[in-house]
mmCIF file of N, CA and C in Angstrom:
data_model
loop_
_atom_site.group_PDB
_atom_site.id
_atom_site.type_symbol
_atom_site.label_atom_id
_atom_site.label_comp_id
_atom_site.label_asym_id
_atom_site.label_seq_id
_atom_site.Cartn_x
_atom_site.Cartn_y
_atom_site.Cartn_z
ATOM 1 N N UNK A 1 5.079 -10.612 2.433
ATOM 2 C CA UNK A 1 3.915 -10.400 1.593
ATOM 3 C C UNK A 1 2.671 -10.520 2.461
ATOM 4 N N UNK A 2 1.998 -9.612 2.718
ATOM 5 C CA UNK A 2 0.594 -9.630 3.252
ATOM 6 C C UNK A 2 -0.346 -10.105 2.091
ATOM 7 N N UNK A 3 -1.099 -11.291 2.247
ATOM 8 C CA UNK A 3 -2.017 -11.636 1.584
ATOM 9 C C UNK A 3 -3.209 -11.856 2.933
ATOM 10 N N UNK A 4 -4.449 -11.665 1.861
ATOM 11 C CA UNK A 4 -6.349 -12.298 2.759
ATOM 12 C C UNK A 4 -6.405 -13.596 2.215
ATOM 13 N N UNK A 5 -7.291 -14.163 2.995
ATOM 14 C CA UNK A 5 -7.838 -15.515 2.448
ATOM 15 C C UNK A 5 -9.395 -15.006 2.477
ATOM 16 N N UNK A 6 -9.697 -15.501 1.391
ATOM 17 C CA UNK A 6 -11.270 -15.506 1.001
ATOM 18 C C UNK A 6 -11.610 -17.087 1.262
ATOM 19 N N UNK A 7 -12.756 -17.259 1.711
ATOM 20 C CA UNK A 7 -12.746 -19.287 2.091
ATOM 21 C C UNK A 7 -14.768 -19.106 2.413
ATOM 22 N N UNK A 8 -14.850 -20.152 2.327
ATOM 23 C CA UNK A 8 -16.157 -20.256 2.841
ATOM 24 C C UNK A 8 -16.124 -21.040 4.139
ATOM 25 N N UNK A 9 -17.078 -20.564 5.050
ATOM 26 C CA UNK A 9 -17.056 -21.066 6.329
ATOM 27 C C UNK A 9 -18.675 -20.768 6.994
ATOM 28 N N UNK A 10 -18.511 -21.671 7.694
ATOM 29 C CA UNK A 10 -20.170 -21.273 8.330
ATOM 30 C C UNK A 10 -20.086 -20.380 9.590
ATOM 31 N N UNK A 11 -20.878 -19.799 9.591
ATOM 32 C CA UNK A 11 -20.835 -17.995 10.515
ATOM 33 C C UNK A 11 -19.911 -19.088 12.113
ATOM 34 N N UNK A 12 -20.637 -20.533 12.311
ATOM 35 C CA UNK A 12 -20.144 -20.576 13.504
ATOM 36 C C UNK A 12 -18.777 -21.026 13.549
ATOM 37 N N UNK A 13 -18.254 -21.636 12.488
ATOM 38 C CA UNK A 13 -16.844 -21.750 12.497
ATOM 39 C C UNK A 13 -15.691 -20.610 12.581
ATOM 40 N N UNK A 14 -16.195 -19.684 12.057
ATOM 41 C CA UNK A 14 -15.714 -18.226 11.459
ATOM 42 C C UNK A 14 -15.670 -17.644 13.569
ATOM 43 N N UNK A 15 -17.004 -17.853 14.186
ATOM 44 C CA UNK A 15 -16.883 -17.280 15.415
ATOM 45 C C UNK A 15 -16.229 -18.525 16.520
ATOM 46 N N UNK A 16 -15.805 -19.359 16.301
ATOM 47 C CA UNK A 16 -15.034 -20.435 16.756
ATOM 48 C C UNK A 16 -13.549 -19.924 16.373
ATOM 49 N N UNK A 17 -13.245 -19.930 15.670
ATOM 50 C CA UNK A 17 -12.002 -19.404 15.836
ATOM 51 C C UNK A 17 -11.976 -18.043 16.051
ATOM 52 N N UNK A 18 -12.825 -16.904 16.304
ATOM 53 C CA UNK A 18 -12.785 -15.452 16.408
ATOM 54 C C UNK A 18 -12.584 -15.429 18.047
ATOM 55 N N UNK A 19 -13.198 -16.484 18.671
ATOM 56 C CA UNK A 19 -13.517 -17.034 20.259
ATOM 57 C C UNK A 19 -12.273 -17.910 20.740
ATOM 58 N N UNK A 20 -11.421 -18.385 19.729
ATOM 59 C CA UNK A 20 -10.382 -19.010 20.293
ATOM 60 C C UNK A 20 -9.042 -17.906 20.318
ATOM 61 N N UNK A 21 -9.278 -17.308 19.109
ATOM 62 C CA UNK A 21 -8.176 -16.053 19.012
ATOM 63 C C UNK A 21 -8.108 -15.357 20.185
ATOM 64 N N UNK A 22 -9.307 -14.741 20.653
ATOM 65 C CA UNK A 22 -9.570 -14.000 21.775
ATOM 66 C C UNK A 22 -8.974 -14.715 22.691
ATOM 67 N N UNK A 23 -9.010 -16.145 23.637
ATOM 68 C CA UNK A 23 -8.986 -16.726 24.678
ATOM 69 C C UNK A 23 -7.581 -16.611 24.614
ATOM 70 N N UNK A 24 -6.716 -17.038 23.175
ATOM 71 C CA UNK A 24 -5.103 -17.226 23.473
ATOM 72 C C UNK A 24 -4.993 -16.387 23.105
ATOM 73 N N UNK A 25 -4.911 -14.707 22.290
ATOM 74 C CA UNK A 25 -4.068 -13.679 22.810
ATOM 75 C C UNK A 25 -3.671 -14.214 21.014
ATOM 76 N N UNK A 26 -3.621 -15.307 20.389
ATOM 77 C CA UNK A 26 -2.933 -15.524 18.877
ATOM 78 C C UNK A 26 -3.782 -15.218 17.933
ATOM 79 N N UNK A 27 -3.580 -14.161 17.077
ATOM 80 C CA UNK A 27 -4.496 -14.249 15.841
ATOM 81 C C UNK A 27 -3.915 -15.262 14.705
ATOM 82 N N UNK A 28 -4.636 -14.763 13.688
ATOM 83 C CA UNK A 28 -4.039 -15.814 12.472
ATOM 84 C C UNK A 28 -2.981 -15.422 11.657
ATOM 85 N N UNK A 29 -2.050 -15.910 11.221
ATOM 86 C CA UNK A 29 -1.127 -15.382 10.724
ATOM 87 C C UNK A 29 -1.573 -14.797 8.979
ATOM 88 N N UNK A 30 -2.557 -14.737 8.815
ATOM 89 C CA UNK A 30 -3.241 -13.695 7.681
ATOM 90 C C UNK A 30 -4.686 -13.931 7.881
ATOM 91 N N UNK A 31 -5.141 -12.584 7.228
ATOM 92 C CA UNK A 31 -5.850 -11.821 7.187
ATOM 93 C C UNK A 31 -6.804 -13.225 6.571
ATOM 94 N N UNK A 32 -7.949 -12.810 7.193
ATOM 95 C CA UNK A 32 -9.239 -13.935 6.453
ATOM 96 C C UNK A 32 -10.517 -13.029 6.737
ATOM 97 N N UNK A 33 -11.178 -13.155 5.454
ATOM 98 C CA UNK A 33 -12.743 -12.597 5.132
ATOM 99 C C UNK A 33 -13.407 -14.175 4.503
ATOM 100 N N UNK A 34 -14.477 -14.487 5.548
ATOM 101 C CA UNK A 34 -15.620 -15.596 5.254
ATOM 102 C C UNK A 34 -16.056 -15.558 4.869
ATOM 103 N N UNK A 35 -16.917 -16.264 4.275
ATOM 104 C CA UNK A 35 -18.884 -16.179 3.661
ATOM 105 C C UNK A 35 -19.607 -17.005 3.875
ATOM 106 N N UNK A 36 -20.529 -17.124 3.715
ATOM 107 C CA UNK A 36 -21.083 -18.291 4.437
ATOM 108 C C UNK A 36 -21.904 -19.410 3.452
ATOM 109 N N UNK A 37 -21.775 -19.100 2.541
ATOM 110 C CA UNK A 37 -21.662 -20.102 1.275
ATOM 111 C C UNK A 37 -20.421 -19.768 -0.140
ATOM 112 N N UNK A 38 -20.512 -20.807 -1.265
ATOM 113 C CA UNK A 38 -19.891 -20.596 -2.412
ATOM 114 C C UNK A 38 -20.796 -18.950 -3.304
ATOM 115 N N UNK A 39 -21.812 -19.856 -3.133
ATOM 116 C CA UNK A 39 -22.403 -18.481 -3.851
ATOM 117 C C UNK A 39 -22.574 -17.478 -3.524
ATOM 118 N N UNK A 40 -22.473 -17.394 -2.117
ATOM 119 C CA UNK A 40 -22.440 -15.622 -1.509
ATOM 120 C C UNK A 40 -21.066 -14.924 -2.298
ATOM 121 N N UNK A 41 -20.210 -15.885 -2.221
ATOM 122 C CA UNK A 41 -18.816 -15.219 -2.508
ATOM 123 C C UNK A 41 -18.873 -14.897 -4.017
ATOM 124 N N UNK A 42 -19.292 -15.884 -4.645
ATOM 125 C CA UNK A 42 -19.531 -15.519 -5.903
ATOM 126 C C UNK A 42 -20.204 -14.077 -6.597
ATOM 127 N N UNK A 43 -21.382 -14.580 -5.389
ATOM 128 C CA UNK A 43 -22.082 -13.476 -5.619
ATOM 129 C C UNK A 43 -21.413 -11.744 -5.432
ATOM 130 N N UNK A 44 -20.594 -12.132 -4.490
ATOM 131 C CA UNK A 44 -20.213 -10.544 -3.893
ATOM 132 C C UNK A 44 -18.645 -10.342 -5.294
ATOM 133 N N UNK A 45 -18.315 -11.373 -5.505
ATOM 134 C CA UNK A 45 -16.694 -11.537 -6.327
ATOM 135 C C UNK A 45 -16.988 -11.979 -6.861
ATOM 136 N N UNK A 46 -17.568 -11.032 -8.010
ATOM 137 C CA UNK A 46 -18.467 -11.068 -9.861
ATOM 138 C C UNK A 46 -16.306 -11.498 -10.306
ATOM 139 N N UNK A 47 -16.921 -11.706 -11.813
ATOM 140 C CA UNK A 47 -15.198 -11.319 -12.641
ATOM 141 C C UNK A 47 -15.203 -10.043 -12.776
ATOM 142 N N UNK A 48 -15.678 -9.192 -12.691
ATOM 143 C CA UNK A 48 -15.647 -7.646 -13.049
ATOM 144 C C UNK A 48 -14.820 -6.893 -11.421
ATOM 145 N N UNK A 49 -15.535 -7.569 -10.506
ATOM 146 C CA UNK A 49 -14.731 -7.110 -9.185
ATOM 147 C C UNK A 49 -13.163 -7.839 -8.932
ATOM 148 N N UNK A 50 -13.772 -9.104 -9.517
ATOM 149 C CA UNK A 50 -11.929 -9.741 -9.539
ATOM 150 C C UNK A 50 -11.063 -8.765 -10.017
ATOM 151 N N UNK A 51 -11.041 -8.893 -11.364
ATOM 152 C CA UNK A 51 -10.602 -8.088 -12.352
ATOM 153 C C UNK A 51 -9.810 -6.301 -11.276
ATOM 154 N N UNK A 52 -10.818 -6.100 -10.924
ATOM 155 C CA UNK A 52 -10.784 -4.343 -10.160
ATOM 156 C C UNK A 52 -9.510 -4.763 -8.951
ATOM 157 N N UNK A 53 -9.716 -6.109 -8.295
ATOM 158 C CA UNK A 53 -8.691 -6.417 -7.252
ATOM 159 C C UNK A 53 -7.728 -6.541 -8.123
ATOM 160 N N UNK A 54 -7.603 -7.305 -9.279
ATOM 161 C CA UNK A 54 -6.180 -7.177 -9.745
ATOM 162 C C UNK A 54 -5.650 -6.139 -9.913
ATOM 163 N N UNK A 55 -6.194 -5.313 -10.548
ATOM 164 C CA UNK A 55 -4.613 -3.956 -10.521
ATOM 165 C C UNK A 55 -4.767 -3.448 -9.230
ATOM 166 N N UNK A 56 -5.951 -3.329 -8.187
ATOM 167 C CA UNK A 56 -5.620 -2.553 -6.605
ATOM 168 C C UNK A 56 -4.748 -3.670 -5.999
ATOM 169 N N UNK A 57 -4.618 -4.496 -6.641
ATOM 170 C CA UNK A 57 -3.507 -5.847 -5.352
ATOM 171 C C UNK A 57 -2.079 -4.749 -5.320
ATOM 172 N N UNK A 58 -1.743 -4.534 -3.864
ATOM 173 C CA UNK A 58 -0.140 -3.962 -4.418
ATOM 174 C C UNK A 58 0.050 -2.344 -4.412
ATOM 175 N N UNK A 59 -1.294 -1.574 -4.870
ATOM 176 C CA UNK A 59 -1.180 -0.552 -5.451
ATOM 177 C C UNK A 59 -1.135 0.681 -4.773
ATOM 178 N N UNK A 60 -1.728 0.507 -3.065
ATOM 179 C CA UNK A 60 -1.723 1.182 -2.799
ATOM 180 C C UNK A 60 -2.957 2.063 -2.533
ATOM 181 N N UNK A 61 -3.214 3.425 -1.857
ATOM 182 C CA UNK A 61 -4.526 4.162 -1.933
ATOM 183 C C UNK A 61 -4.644 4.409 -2.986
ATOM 184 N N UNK A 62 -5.742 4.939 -3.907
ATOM 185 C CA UNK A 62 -5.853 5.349 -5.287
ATOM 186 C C UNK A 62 -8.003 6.290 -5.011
ATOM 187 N N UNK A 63 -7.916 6.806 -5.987
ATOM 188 C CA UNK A 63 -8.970 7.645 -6.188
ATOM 189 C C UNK A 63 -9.803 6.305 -6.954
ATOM 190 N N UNK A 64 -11.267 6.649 -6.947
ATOM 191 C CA UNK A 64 -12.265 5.474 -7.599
ATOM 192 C C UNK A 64 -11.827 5.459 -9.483
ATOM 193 N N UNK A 65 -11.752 6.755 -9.115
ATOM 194 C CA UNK A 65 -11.314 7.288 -10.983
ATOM 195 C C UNK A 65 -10.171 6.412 -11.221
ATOM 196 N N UNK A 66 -9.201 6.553 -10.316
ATOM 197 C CA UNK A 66 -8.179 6.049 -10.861
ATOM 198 C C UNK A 66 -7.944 4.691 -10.831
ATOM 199 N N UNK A 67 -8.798 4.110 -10.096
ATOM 200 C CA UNK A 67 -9.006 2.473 -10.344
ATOM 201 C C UNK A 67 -9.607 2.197 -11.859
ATOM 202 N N UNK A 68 -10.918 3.198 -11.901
ATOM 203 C CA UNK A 68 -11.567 2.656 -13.377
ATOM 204 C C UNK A 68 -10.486 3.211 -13.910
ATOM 205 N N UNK A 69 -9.303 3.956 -14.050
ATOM 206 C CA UNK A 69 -8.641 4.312 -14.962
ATOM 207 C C UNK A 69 -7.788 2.780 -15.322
ATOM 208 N N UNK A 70 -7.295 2.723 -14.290
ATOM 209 C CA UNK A 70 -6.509 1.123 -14.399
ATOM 210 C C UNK A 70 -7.574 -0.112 -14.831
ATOM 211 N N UNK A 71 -8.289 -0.358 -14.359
ATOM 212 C CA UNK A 71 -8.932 -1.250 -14.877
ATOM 213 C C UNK A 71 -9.516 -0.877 -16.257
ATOM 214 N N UNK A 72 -9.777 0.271 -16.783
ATOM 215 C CA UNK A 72 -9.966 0.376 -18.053
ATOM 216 C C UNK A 72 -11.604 0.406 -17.957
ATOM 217 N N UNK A 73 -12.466 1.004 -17.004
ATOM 218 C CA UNK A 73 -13.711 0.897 -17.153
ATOM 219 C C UNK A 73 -14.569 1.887 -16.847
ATOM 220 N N UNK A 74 -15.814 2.159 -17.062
ATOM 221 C CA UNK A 74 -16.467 3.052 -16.357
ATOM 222 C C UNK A 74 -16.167 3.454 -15.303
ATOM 223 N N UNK A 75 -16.293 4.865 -15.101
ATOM 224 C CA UNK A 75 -16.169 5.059 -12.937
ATOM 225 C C UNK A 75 -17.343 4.814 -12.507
ATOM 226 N N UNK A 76 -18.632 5.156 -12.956
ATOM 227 C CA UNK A 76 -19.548 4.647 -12.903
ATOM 228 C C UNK A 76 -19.902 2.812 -12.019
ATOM 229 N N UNK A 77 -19.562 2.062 -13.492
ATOM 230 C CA UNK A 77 -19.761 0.595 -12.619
ATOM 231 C C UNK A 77 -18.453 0.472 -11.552
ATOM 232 N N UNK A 78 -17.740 1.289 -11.710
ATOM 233 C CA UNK A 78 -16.427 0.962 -10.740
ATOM 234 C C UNK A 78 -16.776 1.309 -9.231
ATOM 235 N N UNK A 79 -17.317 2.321 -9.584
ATOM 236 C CA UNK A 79 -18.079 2.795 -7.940
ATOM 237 C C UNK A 79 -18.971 1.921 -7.868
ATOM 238 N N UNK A 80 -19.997 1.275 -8.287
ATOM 239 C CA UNK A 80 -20.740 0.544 -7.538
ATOM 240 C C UNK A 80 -20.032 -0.920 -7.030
ATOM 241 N N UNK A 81 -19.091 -1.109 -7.603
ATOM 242 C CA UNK A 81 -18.282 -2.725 -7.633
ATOM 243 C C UNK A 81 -17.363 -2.281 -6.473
ATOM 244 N N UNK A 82 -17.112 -1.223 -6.140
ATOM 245 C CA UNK A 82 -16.279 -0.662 -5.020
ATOM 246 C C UNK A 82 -17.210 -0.351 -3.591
ATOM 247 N N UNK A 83 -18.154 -0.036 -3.846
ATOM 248 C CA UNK A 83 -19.371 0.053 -2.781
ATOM 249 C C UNK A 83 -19.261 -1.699 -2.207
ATOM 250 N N UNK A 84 -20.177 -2.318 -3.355
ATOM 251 C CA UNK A 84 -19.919 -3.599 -2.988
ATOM 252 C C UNK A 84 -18.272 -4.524 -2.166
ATOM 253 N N UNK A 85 -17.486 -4.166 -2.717
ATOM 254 C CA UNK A 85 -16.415 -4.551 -1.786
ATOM 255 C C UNK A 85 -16.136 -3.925 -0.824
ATOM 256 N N UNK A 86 -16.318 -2.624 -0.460
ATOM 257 C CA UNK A 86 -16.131 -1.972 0.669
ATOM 258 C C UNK A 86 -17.290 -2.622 2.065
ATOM 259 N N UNK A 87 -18.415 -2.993 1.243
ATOM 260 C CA UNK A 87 -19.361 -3.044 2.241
ATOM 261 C C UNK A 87 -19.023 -4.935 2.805
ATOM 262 N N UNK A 88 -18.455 -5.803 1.878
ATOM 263 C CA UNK A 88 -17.954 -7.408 2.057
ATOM 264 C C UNK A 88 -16.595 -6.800 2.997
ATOM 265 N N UNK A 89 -16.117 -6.005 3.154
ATOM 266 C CA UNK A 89 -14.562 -5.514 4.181
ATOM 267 C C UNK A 89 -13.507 -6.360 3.063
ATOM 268 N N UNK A 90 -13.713 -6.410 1.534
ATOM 269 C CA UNK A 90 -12.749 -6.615 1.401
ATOM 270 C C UNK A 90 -11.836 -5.527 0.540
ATOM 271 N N UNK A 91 -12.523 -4.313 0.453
ATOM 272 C CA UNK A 91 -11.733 -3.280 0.063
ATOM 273 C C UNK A 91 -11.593 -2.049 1.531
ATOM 274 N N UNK A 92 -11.203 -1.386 1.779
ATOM 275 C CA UNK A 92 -10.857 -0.340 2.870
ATOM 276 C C UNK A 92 -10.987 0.950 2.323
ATOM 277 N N UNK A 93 -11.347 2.323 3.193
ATOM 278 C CA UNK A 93 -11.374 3.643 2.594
ATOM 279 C C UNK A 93 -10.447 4.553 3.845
ATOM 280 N N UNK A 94 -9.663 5.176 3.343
ATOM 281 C CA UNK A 94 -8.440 5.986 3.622
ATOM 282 C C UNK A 94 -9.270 6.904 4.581
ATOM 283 N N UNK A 95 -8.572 7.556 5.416
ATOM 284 C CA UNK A 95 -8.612 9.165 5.887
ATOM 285 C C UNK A 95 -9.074 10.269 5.003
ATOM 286 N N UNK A 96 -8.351 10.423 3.862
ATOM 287 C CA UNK A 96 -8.392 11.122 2.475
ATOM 288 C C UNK A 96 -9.795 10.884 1.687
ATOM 289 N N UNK A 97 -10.152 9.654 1.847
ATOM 290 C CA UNK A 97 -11.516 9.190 0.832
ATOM 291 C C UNK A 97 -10.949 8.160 0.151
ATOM 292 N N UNK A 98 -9.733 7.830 -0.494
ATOM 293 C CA UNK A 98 -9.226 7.010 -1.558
ATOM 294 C C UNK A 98 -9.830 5.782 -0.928
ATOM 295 N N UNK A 99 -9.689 4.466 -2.002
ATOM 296 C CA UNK A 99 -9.714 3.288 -1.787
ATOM 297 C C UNK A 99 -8.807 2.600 -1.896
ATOM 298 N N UNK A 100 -8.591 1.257 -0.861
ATOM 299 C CA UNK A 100 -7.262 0.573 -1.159
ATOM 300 C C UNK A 100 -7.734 -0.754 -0.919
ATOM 301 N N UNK A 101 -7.132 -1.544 -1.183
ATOM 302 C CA UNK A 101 -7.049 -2.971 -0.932
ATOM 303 C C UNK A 101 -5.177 -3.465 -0.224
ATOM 304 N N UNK A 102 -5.534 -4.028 0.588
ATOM 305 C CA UNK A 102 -4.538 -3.760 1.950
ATOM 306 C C UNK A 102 -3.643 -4.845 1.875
ATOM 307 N N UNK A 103 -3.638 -5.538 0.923
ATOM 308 C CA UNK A 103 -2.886 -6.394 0.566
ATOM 309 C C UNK A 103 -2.037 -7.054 -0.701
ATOM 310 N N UNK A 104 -0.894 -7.682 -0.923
ATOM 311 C CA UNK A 104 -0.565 -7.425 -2.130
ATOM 312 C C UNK A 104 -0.671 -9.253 -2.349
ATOM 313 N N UNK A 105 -1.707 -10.130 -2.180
ATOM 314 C CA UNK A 105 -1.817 -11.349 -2.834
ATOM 315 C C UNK A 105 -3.074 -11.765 -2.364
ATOM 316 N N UNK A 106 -4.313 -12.459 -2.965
ATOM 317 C CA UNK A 106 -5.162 -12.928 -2.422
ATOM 318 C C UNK A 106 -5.231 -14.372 -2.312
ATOM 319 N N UNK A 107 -5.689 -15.470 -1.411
ATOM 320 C CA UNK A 107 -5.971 -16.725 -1.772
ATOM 321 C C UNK A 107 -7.500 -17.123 -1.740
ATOM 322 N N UNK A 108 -8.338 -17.754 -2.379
ATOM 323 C CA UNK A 108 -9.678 -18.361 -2.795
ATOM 324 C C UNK A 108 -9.577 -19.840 -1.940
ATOM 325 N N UNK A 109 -10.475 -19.794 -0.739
ATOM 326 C CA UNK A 109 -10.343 -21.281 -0.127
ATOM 327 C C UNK A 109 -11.302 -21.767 0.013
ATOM 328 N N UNK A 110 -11.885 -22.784 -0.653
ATOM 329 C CA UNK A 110 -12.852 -23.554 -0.222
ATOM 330 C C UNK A 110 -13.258 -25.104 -0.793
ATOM 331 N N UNK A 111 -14.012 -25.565 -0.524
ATOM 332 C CA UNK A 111 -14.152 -27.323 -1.142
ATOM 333 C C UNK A 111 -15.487 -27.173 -1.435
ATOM 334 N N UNK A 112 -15.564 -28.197 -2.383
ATOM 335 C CA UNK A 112 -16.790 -28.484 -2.956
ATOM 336 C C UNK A 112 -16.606 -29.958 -2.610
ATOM 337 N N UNK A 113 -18.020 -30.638 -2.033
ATOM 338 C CA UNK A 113 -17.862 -32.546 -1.883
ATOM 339 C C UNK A 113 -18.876 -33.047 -2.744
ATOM 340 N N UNK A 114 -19.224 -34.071 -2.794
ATOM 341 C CA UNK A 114 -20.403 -34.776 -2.805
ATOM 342 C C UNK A 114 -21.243 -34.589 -2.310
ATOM 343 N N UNK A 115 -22.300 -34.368 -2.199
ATOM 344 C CA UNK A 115 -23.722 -33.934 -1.338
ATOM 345 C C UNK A 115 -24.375 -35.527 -0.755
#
């Protein structure tokens, strides 16, 4: 199963390990997209874009239409919620034009402490 990790991390941790990967030749054994706070992520991964990853988890390339077809929504807001993930790298665009999401599980990582 190829799954991403979504996590919050600060840009220099994110290039601390991008700088250690490089030196040993080991990447990570999955796929990880950062942010650099809770609310960026939030911000970029509304419930309406969740929602759009759930039926692309798995699915394969597909046309924008045929995402709002699956998700049951405008193509309209679907294209812009697809802009937006394409431009965070957490959706991908084909040879063809289609859109995919490149993986079939996501994980959400991060902590909240005490301030």
């Amino acid at each position: 199963m190829k799954t991403v990790t979504l996590d919050v991390r600060t840009p220099a941790d994110a290039m601390a390990d991008f700088t250690q990967a490089w030196n040993t030749g080991k990447s990570e054994k999955s796929a990880r997209i950062s942010f650099a706070s809770p609310e960026l992520l939030w911000r970029v991964l509304t419930a309406k874009r969740w929602e759009l990853l759930k039926v692309l988890c798995g699915a394969g390339p597909v046309s924008i239409r045929e995402a709002a077809r699956r998700a049951g929504r405008d193509v309209k807001a679907v294209h812009g919620d697809v802009t937006a993930l394409l431009n965070a790298g957490i959706l991908a665009r084909t040879d063809k034009g289609c859109i995919v999401f490149p993986y079939d599980a996501v994980k959400v990582e991060f902590l909240l402490h005490a301030a």
